[in-house]
Short mmCIF file of C-alpha atoms and ligand atoms in Angstrom, two decimals:
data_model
loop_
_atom_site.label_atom_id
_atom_site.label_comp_id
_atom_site.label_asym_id
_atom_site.label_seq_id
_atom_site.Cartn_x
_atom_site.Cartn_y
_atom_site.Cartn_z
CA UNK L 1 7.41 -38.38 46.70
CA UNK L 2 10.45 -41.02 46.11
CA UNK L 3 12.97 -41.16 48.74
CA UNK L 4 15.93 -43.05 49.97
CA UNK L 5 17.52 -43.39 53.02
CA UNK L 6 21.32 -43.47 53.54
CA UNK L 7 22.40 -44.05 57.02
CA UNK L 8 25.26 -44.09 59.12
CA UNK L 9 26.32 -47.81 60.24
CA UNK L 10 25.45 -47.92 63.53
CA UNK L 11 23.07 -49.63 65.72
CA UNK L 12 21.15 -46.59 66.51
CA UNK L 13 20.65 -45.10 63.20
CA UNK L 14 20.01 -48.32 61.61
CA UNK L 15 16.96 -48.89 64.19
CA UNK L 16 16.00 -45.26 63.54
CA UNK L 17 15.70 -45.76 59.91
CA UNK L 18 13.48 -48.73 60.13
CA UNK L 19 11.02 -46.63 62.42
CA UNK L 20 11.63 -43.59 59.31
CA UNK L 21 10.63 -46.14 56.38
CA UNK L 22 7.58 -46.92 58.05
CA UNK L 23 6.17 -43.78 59.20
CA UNK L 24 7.18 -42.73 56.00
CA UNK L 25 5.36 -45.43 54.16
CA UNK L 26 2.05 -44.41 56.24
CA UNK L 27 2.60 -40.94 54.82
CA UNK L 28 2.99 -42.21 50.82
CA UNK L 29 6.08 -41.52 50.17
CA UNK L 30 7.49 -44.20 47.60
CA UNK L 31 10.91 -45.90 48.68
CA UNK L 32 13.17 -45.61 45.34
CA UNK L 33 16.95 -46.15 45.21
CA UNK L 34 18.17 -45.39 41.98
CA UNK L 35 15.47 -42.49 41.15
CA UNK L 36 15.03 -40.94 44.01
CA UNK L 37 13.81 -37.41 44.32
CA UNK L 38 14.47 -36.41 48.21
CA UNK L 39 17.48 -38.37 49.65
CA UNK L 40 17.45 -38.43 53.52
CA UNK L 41 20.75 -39.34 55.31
CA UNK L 42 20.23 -40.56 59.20
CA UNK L 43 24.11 -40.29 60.88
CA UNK L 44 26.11 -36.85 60.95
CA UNK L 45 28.00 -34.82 58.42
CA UNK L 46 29.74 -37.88 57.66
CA UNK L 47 26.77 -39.34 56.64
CA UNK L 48 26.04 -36.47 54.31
CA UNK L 49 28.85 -36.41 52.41
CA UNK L 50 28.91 -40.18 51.63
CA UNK L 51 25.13 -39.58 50.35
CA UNK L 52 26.30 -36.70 48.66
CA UNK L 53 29.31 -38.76 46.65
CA UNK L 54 26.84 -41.91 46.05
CA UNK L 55 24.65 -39.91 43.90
CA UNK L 56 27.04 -37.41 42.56
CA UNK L 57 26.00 -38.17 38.76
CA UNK L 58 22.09 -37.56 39.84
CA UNK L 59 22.51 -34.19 41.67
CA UNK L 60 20.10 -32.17 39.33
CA UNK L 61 17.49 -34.73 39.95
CA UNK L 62 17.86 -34.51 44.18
CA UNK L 63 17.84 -33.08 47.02
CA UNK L 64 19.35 -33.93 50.55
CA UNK L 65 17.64 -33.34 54.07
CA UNK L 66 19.50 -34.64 57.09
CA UNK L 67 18.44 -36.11 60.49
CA UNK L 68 21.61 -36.25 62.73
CA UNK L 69 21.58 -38.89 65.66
CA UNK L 70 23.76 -36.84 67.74
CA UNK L 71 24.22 -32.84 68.01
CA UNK L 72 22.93 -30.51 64.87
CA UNK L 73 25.31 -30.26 62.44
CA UNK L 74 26.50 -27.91 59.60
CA UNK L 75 24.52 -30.40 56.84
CA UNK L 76 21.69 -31.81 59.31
CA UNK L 77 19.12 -29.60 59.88
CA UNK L 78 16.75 -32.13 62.44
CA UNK L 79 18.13 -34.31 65.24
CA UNK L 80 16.59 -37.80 66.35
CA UNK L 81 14.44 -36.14 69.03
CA UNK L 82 12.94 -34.38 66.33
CA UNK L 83 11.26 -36.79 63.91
CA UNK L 84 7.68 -35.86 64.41
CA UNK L 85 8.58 -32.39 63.26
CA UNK L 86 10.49 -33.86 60.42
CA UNK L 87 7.23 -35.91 59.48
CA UNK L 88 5.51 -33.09 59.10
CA UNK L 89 7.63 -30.85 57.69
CA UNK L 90 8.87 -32.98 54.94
CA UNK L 91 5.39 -32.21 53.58
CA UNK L 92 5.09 -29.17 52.88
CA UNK L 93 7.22 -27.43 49.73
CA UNK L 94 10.86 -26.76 50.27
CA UNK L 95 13.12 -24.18 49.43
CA UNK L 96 16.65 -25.45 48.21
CA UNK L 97 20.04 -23.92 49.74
CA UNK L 98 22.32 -24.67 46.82
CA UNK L 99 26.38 -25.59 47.34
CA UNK L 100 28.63 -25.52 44.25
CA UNK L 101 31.27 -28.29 44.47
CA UNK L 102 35.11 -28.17 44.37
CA UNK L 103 36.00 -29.50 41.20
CA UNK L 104 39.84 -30.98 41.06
CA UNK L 105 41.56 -31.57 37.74
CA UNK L 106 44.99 -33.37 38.15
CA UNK L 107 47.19 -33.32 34.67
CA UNK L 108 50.36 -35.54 34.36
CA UNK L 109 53.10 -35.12 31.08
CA UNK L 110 50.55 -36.82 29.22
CA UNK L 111 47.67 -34.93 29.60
CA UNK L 112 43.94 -35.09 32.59
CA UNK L 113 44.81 -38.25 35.30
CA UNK L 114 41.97 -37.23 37.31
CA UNK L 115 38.69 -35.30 37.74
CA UNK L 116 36.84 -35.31 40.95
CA UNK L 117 34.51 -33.69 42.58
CA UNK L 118 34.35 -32.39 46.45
CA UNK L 119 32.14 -30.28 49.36
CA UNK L 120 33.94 -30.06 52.19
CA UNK L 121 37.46 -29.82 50.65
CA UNK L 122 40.05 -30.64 48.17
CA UNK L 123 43.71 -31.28 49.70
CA UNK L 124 47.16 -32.25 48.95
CA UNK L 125 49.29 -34.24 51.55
CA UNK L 126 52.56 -35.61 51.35
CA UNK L 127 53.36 -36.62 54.72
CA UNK L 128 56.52 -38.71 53.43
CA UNK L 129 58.79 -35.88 52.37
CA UNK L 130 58.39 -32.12 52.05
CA UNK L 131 56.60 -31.05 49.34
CA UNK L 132 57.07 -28.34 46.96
CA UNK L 133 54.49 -26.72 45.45
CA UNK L 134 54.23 -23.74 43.34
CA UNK L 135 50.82 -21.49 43.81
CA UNK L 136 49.27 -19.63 41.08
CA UNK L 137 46.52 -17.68 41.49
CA UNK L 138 44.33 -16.79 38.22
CA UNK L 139 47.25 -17.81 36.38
CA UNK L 140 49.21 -15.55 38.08
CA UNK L 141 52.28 -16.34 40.20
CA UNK L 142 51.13 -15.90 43.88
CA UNK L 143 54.42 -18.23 46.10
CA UNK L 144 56.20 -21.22 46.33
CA UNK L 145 55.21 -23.07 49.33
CA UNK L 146 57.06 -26.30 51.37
CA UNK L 147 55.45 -28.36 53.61
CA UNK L 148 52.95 -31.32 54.22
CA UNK L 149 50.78 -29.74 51.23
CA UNK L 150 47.90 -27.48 51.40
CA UNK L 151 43.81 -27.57 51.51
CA UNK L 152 41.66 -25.93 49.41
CA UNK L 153 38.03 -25.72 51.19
CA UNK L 154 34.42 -24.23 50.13
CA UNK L 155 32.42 -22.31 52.49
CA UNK L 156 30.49 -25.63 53.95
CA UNK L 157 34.15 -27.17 54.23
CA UNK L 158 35.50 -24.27 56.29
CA UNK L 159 33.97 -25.66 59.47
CA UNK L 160 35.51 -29.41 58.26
CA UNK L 161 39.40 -30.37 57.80
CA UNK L 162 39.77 -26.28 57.25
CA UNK L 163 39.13 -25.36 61.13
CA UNK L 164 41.40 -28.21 62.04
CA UNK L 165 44.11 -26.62 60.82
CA UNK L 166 42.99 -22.87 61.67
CA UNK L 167 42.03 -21.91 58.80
CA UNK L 168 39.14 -19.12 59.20
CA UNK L 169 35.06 -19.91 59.20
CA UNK L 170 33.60 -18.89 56.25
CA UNK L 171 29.91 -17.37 57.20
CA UNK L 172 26.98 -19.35 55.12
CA UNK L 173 25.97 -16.20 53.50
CA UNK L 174 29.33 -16.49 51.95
CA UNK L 175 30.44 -18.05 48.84
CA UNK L 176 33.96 -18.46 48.73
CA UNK L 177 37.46 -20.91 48.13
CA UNK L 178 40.06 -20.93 50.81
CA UNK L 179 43.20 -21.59 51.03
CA UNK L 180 45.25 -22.92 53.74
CA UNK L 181 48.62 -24.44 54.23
CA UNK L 182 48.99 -27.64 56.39
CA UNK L 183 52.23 -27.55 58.44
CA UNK L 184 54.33 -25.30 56.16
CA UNK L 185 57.69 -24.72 56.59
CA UNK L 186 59.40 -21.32 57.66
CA UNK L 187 62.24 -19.68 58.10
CA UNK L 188 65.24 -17.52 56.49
CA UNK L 189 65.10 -19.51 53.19
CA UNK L 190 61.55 -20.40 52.52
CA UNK L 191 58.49 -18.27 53.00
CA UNK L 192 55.37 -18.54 52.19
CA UNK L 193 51.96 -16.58 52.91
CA UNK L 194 51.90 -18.61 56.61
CA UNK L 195 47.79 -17.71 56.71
CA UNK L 196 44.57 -19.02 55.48
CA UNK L 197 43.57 -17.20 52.40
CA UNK L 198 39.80 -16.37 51.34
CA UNK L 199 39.19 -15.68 47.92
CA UNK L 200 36.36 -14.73 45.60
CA UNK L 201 34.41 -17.78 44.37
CA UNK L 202 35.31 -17.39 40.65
CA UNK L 203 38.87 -17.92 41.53
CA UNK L 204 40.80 -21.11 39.42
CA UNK L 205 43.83 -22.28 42.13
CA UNK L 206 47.20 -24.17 40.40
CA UNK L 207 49.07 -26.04 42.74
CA UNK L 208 52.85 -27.01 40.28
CA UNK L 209 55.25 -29.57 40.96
CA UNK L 210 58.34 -31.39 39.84
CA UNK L 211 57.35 -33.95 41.68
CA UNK L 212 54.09 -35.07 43.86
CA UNK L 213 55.91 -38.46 44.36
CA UNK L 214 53.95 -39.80 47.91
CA UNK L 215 51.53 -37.05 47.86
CA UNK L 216 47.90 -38.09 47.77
CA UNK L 217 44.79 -35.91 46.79
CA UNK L 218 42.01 -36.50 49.89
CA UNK L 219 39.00 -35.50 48.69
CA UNK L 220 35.58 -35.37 51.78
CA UNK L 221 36.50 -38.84 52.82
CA UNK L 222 37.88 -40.51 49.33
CA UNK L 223 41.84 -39.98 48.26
CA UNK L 224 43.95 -40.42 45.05
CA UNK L 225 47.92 -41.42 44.87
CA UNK L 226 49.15 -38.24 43.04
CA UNK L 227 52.22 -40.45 41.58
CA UNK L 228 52.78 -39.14 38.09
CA UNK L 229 50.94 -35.53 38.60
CA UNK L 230 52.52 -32.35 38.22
CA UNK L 231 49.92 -29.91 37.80
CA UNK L 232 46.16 -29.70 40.01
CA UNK L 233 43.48 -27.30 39.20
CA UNK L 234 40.98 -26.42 41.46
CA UNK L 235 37.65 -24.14 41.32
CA UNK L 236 34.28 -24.27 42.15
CA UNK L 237 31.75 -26.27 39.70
CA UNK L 238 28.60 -25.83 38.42
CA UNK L 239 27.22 -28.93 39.85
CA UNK L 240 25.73 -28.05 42.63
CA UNK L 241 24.33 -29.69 45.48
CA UNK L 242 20.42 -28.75 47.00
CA UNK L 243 19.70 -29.37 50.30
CA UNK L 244 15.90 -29.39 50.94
CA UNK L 245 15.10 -26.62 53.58
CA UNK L 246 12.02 -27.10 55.37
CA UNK L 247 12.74 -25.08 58.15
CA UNK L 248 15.54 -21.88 59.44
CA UNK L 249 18.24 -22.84 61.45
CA UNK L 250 20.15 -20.51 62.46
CA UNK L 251 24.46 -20.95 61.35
CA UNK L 252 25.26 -19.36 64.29
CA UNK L 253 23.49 -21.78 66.39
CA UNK L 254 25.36 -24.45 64.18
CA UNK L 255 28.62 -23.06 64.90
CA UNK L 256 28.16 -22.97 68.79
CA UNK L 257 27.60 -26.67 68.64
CA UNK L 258 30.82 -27.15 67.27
CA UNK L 259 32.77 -26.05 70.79
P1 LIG D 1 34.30 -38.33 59.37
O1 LIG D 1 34.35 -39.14 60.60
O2 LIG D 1 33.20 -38.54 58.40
O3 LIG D 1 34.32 -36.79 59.74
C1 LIG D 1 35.19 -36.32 60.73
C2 LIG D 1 34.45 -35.28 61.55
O4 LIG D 1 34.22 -34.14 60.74
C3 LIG D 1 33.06 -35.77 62.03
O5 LIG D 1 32.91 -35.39 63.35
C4 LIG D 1 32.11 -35.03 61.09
O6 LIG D 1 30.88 -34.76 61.70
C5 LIG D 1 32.87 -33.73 60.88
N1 LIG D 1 32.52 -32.96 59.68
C6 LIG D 1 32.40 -33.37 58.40
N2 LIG D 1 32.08 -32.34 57.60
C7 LIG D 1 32.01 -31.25 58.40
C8 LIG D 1 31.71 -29.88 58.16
N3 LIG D 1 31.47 -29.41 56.93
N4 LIG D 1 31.73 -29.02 59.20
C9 LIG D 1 32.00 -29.47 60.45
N5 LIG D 1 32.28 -30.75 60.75
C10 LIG D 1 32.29 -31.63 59.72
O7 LIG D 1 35.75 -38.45 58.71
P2 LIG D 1 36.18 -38.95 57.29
O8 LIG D 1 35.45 -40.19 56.93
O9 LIG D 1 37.66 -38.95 57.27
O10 LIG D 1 35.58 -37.77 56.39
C11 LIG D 1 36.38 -36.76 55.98
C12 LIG D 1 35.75 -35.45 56.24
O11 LIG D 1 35.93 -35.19 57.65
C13 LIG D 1 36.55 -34.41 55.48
O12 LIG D 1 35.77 -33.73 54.53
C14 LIG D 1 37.08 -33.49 56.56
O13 LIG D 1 36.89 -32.13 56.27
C15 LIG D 1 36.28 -33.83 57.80
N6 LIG D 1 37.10 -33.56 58.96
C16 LIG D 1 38.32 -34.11 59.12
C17 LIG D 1 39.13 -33.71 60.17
C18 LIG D 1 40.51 -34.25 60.32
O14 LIG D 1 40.89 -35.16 59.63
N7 LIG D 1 41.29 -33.65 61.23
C19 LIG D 1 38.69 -32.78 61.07
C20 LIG D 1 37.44 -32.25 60.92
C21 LIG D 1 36.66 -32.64 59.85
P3 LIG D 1 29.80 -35.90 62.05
O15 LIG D 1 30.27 -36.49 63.35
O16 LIG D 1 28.54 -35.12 62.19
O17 LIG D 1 29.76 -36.90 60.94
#
Protein backbone atom coordinates (compact mmCIF):
# COMPACT_ATOMS: atom_id res chain seq x y z
CA UNK A 1 0.00 0.00 0.00
CA UNK A 2 1.42 3.75 -0.69
CA UNK A 3 0.70 6.22 1.90
CA UNK A 4 1.46 9.68 3.04
CA UNK A 5 1.26 11.36 6.05
CA UNK A 6 0.02 14.97 6.51
CA UNK A 7 0.23 16.25 9.96
CA UNK A 8 -0.70 19.00 12.01
CA UNK A 9 2.43 21.30 13.05
CA UNK A 10 2.87 20.60 16.35
CA UNK A 11 5.32 19.01 18.55
CA UNK A 12 3.14 16.17 19.42
CA UNK A 13 1.87 15.12 16.15
CA UNK A 14 5.11 15.59 14.52
CA UNK A 15 6.71 12.98 17.14
CA UNK A 16 3.64 10.81 16.57
CA UNK A 17 4.18 10.62 12.93
CA UNK A 18 7.73 9.57 13.15
CA UNK A 19 6.63 6.59 15.51
CA UNK A 20 3.55 6.04 12.44
CA UNK A 21 6.26 5.92 9.49
CA UNK A 22 8.06 3.36 11.20
CA UNK A 23 5.61 0.98 12.43
CA UNK A 24 4.24 1.50 9.22
CA UNK A 25 7.39 0.68 7.38
CA UNK A 26 7.60 -2.73 9.53
CA UNK A 27 4.13 -3.45 8.16
CA UNK A 28 5.16 -2.73 4.13
CA UNK A 29 3.44 -0.08 3.44
CA UNK A 30 5.44 2.11 0.80
CA UNK A 31 5.86 5.93 1.79
CA UNK A 32 4.78 7.88 -1.58
CA UNK A 33 3.97 11.60 -1.79
CA UNK A 34 2.81 12.42 -5.03
CA UNK A 35 1.01 8.86 -5.76
CA UNK A 36 -0.26 7.98 -2.87
CA UNK A 37 -3.14 5.63 -2.47
CA UNK A 38 -4.28 5.98 1.42
CA UNK A 39 -3.46 9.52 2.77
CA UNK A 40 -3.36 9.59 6.63
CA UNK A 41 -3.64 13.04 8.35
CA UNK A 42 -2.27 13.07 12.23
CA UNK A 43 -3.85 16.65 13.85
CA UNK A 44 -7.77 17.34 13.94
CA UNK A 45 -10.35 18.35 11.41
CA UNK A 46 -8.08 21.02 10.56
CA UNK A 47 -5.70 18.72 9.58
CA UNK A 48 -8.16 16.99 7.31
CA UNK A 49 -9.21 19.57 5.36
CA UNK A 50 -5.70 20.91 4.52
CA UNK A 51 -4.96 17.12 3.31
CA UNK A 52 -8.09 17.19 1.66
CA UNK A 53 -7.21 20.68 -0.44
CA UNK A 54 -3.41 19.44 -1.05
CA UNK A 55 -4.55 16.64 -3.13
CA UNK A 56 -7.73 18.00 -4.47
CA UNK A 57 -6.69 17.20 -8.26
CA UNK A 58 -5.91 13.34 -7.10
CA UNK A 59 -9.20 12.62 -5.23
CA UNK A 60 -10.28 9.61 -7.49
CA UNK A 61 -6.97 8.05 -6.87
CA UNK A 62 -7.27 8.41 -2.64
CA UNK A 63 -8.58 7.97 0.22
CA UNK A 64 -8.27 9.76 3.71
CA UNK A 65 -8.20 8.03 7.27
CA UNK A 66 -7.60 10.28 10.24
CA UNK A 67 -5.82 9.87 13.63
CA UNK A 68 -6.76 12.95 15.81
CA UNK A 69 -4.25 13.89 18.69
CA UNK A 70 -6.90 15.28 20.77
CA UNK A 71 -10.81 14.34 21.09
CA UNK A 72 -12.58 12.25 18.02
CA UNK A 73 -13.67 14.34 15.55
CA UNK A 74 -16.31 14.59 12.73
CA UNK A 75 -13.31 13.53 9.96
CA UNK A 76 -10.98 11.41 12.46
CA UNK A 77 -12.17 8.25 13.11
CA UNK A 78 -8.95 6.96 15.67
CA UNK A 79 -7.36 9.07 18.41
CA UNK A 80 -3.54 8.85 19.49
CA UNK A 81 -4.33 6.32 22.24
CA UNK A 82 -5.48 4.25 19.59
CA UNK A 83 -2.67 3.44 17.16
CA UNK A 84 -2.29 -0.22 17.74
CA UNK A 85 -5.88 -0.60 16.63
CA UNK A 86 -5.18 1.64 13.73
CA UNK A 87 -2.14 -0.73 12.82
CA UNK A 88 -4.20 -3.33 12.52
CA UNK A 89 -7.04 -2.15 11.10
CA UNK A 90 -5.50 -0.31 8.30
CA UNK A 91 -5.03 -3.87 7.01
CA UNK A 92 -7.79 -5.22 6.37
CA UNK A 93 -10.18 -3.89 3.21
CA UNK A 94 -12.07 -0.69 3.69
CA UNK A 95 -15.28 0.52 2.86
CA UNK A 96 -15.31 4.24 1.55
CA UNK A 97 -17.91 6.93 3.05
CA UNK A 98 -18.02 9.26 0.08
CA UNK A 99 -18.56 13.40 0.51
CA UNK A 100 -19.42 15.42 -2.62
CA UNK A 101 -17.74 18.86 -2.49
CA UNK A 102 -19.18 22.41 -2.66
CA UNK A 103 -18.26 23.64 -5.86
CA UNK A 104 -18.20 27.75 -6.09
CA UNK A 105 -18.28 29.50 -9.45
CA UNK A 106 -17.77 33.34 -9.13
CA UNK A 107 -18.61 35.32 -12.64
CA UNK A 108 -17.62 39.04 -13.05
CA UNK A 109 -19.00 41.40 -16.37
CA UNK A 110 -16.54 39.55 -18.22
CA UNK A 111 -17.31 36.20 -17.75
CA UNK A 112 -15.84 32.82 -14.70
CA UNK A 113 -13.15 34.79 -12.06
CA UNK A 114 -13.11 31.82 -9.98
CA UNK A 115 -13.78 28.09 -9.46
CA UNK A 116 -13.11 26.43 -6.22
CA UNK A 117 -13.81 23.72 -4.52
CA UNK A 118 -14.94 23.21 -0.63
CA UNK A 119 -16.13 20.47 2.36
CA UNK A 120 -16.93 22.15 5.15
CA UNK A 121 -18.39 25.33 3.56
CA UNK A 122 -18.53 27.99 1.02
CA UNK A 123 -19.18 31.67 2.47
CA UNK A 124 -19.47 35.23 1.65
CA UNK A 125 -18.32 37.98 4.17
CA UNK A 126 -18.16 41.51 3.89
CA UNK A 127 -17.46 42.68 7.23
CA UNK A 128 -16.60 46.35 5.86
CA UNK A 129 -20.05 47.48 4.79
CA UNK A 130 -23.44 45.79 4.55
CA UNK A 131 -23.86 43.68 1.89
CA UNK A 132 -26.58 43.14 -0.46
CA UNK A 133 -27.22 40.13 -1.90
CA UNK A 134 -29.95 38.80 -3.95
CA UNK A 135 -30.88 34.84 -3.38
CA UNK A 136 -32.12 32.68 -6.05
CA UNK A 137 -32.99 29.44 -5.56
CA UNK A 138 -33.10 27.00 -8.78
CA UNK A 139 -33.17 30.05 -10.69
CA UNK A 140 -35.95 31.15 -8.99
CA UNK A 141 -36.24 34.35 -6.93
CA UNK A 142 -36.23 33.20 -3.23
CA UNK A 143 -35.16 37.14 -1.11
CA UNK A 144 -32.97 39.84 -0.96
CA UNK A 145 -30.86 39.62 2.04
CA UNK A 146 -28.46 42.52 3.98
CA UNK A 147 -25.94 41.77 6.23
CA UNK A 148 -22.29 40.46 6.83
CA UNK A 149 -23.05 37.81 3.91
CA UNK A 150 -24.18 34.34 4.16
CA UNK A 151 -22.68 30.53 4.34
CA UNK A 152 -23.50 27.90 2.31
CA UNK A 153 -22.42 24.46 4.16
CA UNK A 154 -22.58 20.54 3.19
CA UNK A 155 -23.67 18.05 5.61
CA UNK A 156 -19.88 17.41 7.04
CA UNK A 157 -19.69 21.39 7.24
CA UNK A 158 -22.86 21.70 9.32
CA UNK A 159 -21.00 20.81 12.50
CA UNK A 160 -18.03 23.53 11.21
CA UNK A 161 -18.47 27.50 10.67
CA UNK A 162 -22.44 26.42 10.17
CA UNK A 163 -23.05 25.59 14.07
CA UNK A 164 -21.14 28.72 14.90
CA UNK A 165 -23.59 30.70 13.65
CA UNK A 166 -26.71 28.36 14.59
CA UNK A 167 -27.31 27.06 11.76
CA UNK A 168 -28.92 23.41 12.24
CA UNK A 169 -26.77 19.85 12.31
CA UNK A 170 -27.25 18.06 9.41
CA UNK A 171 -27.39 14.10 10.44
CA UNK A 172 -24.55 11.98 8.38
CA UNK A 173 -27.17 9.91 6.83
CA UNK A 174 -28.07 13.13 5.22
CA UNK A 175 -27.02 14.64 2.06
CA UNK A 176 -27.85 18.08 1.89
CA UNK A 177 -26.77 22.20 1.18
CA UNK A 178 -27.62 24.71 3.82
CA UNK A 179 -28.08 27.89 3.97
CA UNK A 180 -27.52 30.33 6.62
CA UNK A 181 -27.26 34.02 7.02
CA UNK A 182 -24.36 35.53 9.13
CA UNK A 183 -25.55 38.57 11.12
CA UNK A 184 -28.40 39.72 8.84
CA UNK A 185 -30.10 42.68 9.22
CA UNK A 186 -33.88 43.13 10.32
CA UNK A 187 -36.39 45.24 10.73
CA UNK A 188 -39.47 47.28 9.11
CA UNK A 189 -37.58 47.76 5.77
CA UNK A 190 -35.52 44.72 5.15
CA UNK A 191 -36.46 41.13 5.73
CA UNK A 192 -35.14 38.27 4.97
CA UNK A 193 -35.79 34.41 5.78
CA UNK A 194 -33.83 35.14 9.45
CA UNK A 195 -33.26 30.97 9.63
CA UNK A 196 -30.93 28.38 8.44
CA UNK A 197 -32.32 26.74 5.40
CA UNK A 198 -31.80 22.90 4.42
CA UNK A 199 -32.27 22.01 1.03
CA UNK A 200 -32.21 18.97 -1.23
CA UNK A 201 -28.69 18.17 -2.48
CA UNK A 202 -29.40 18.80 -6.20
CA UNK A 203 -30.12 22.34 -5.39
CA UNK A 204 -27.81 25.20 -7.59
CA UNK A 205 -27.74 28.51 -4.95
CA UNK A 206 -27.15 32.29 -6.77
CA UNK A 207 -26.01 34.74 -4.49
CA UNK A 208 -26.43 38.57 -7.04
CA UNK A 209 -24.85 41.72 -6.44
CA UNK A 210 -24.22 45.22 -7.65
CA UNK A 211 -21.46 45.22 -5.83
CA UNK A 212 -19.26 42.59 -3.61
CA UNK A 213 -16.71 45.49 -3.20
CA UNK A 214 -14.74 44.18 0.36
CA UNK A 215 -16.49 40.96 0.40
CA UNK A 216 -14.26 37.92 0.35
CA UNK A 217 -15.24 34.22 -0.53
CA UNK A 218 -13.69 31.89 2.60
CA UNK A 219 -13.60 28.69 1.47
CA UNK A 220 -12.51 25.51 4.62
CA UNK A 221 -9.57 27.59 5.59
CA UNK A 222 -8.51 29.39 2.05
CA UNK A 223 -10.38 32.90 0.92
CA UNK A 224 -10.73 34.95 -2.33
CA UNK A 225 -11.17 39.02 -2.59
CA UNK A 226 -14.59 39.04 -4.40
CA UNK A 227 -13.59 42.64 -5.95
CA UNK A 228 -15.04 42.64 -9.42
CA UNK A 229 -17.79 39.68 -8.82
CA UNK A 230 -21.32 40.06 -9.18
CA UNK A 231 -22.72 36.76 -9.51
CA UNK A 232 -21.60 33.21 -7.23
CA UNK A 233 -22.93 29.86 -7.95
CA UNK A 234 -22.87 27.25 -5.64
CA UNK A 235 -23.86 23.34 -5.68
CA UNK A 236 -22.57 20.24 -4.80
CA UNK A 237 -19.85 18.51 -7.23
CA UNK A 238 -19.18 15.37 -8.45
CA UNK A 239 -15.78 15.17 -7.05
CA UNK A 240 -16.07 13.54 -4.22
CA UNK A 241 -14.02 12.85 -1.38
CA UNK A 242 -13.53 8.89 0.23
CA UNK A 243 -12.67 8.50 3.53
CA UNK A 244 -11.33 4.96 4.24
CA UNK A 245 -13.64 3.31 6.93
CA UNK A 246 -12.11 0.63 8.77
CA UNK A 247 -14.22 0.67 11.57
CA UNK A 248 -18.18 2.22 12.86
CA UNK A 249 -18.19 5.13 14.81
CA UNK A 250 -21.03 6.13 15.82
CA UNK A 251 -22.11 10.30 14.62
CA UNK A 252 -23.86 10.57 17.57
CA UNK A 253 -20.95 9.80 19.67
CA UNK A 254 -19.12 12.43 17.38
CA UNK A 255 -21.54 15.02 18.07
CA UNK A 256 -21.43 14.64 21.97
CA UNK A 257 -17.77 15.39 21.76
CA UNK A 258 -18.44 18.55 20.33
CA UNK A 259 -20.11 20.08 23.84
P1 LIG B 1 -9.22 25.50 12.19
O1 LIG B 1 -8.48 25.85 13.41
O2 LIG B 1 -8.65 24.51 11.24
O3 LIG B 1 -10.68 24.99 12.59
C1 LIG B 1 -11.41 25.66 13.56
C2 LIG B 1 -12.11 24.63 14.41
O4 LIG B 1 -13.12 24.01 13.63
C3 LIG B 1 -11.18 23.51 14.91
O5 LIG B 1 -11.46 23.26 16.24
C4 LIG B 1 -11.55 22.34 14.00
O6 LIG B 1 -11.37 21.11 14.64
C5 LIG B 1 -13.03 22.60 13.80
N1 LIG B 1 -13.65 21.97 12.62
C6 LIG B 1 -13.23 21.98 11.33
N2 LIG B 1 -14.10 21.31 10.56
C7 LIG B 1 -15.09 20.88 11.37
C8 LIG B 1 -16.27 20.12 11.16
N3 LIG B 1 -16.64 19.71 9.94
N4 LIG B 1 -17.07 19.87 12.22
C9 LIG B 1 -16.73 20.31 13.46
N5 LIG B 1 -15.63 21.01 13.73
C10 LIG B 1 -14.82 21.30 12.69
O7 LIG B 1 -9.62 26.88 11.51
P2 LIG B 1 -9.31 27.43 10.07
O8 LIG B 1 -7.90 27.16 9.70
O9 LIG B 1 -9.82 28.82 10.02
O10 LIG B 1 -10.22 26.44 9.20
C11 LIG B 1 -11.45 26.83 8.79
C12 LIG B 1 -12.46 25.79 9.09
O11 LIG B 1 -12.75 25.91 10.49
C13 LIG B 1 -13.72 26.16 8.33
O12 LIG B 1 -14.10 25.18 7.40
C14 LIG B 1 -14.76 26.37 9.41
O13 LIG B 1 -15.96 25.72 9.15
C15 LIG B 1 -14.14 25.77 10.66
N6 LIG B 1 -14.67 26.47 11.81
C16 LIG B 1 -14.58 27.81 11.94
C17 LIG B 1 -15.22 28.46 12.98
C18 LIG B 1 -15.19 29.94 13.10
O14 LIG B 1 -14.47 30.59 12.39
N7 LIG B 1 -16.02 30.48 14.00
C19 LIG B 1 -15.93 27.74 13.91
C20 LIG B 1 -16.00 26.38 13.78
C21 LIG B 1 -15.38 25.75 12.72
P3 LIG B 1 -9.93 20.49 14.99
O15 LIG B 1 -9.52 21.17 16.27
O16 LIG B 1 -10.22 19.04 15.17
O17 LIG B 1 -8.98 20.78 13.86
Amino acid sequence: MRYTIIHRDDDFSKEFTKNLHTALRFINFEENQEHPQLIITVGGDGTMLHAIHQYIDKLKEVSFVGIHTGTLGFFTDYTCDELDEFLADILKEPTFREHPLIETKCYGDTGLRHHVYALNESRVENIIQTQLIKVYINNEFFEKFRGNGMCISAQLGSTAYNRSISGAIIDSRLQALQLTEISGIHHRHYRSLNSPLVLHFDTVITLQSESFEGAMLIYDYLNINLHQTKCIEVKLSDKIVKFATFKKVSYYNRLRSLF
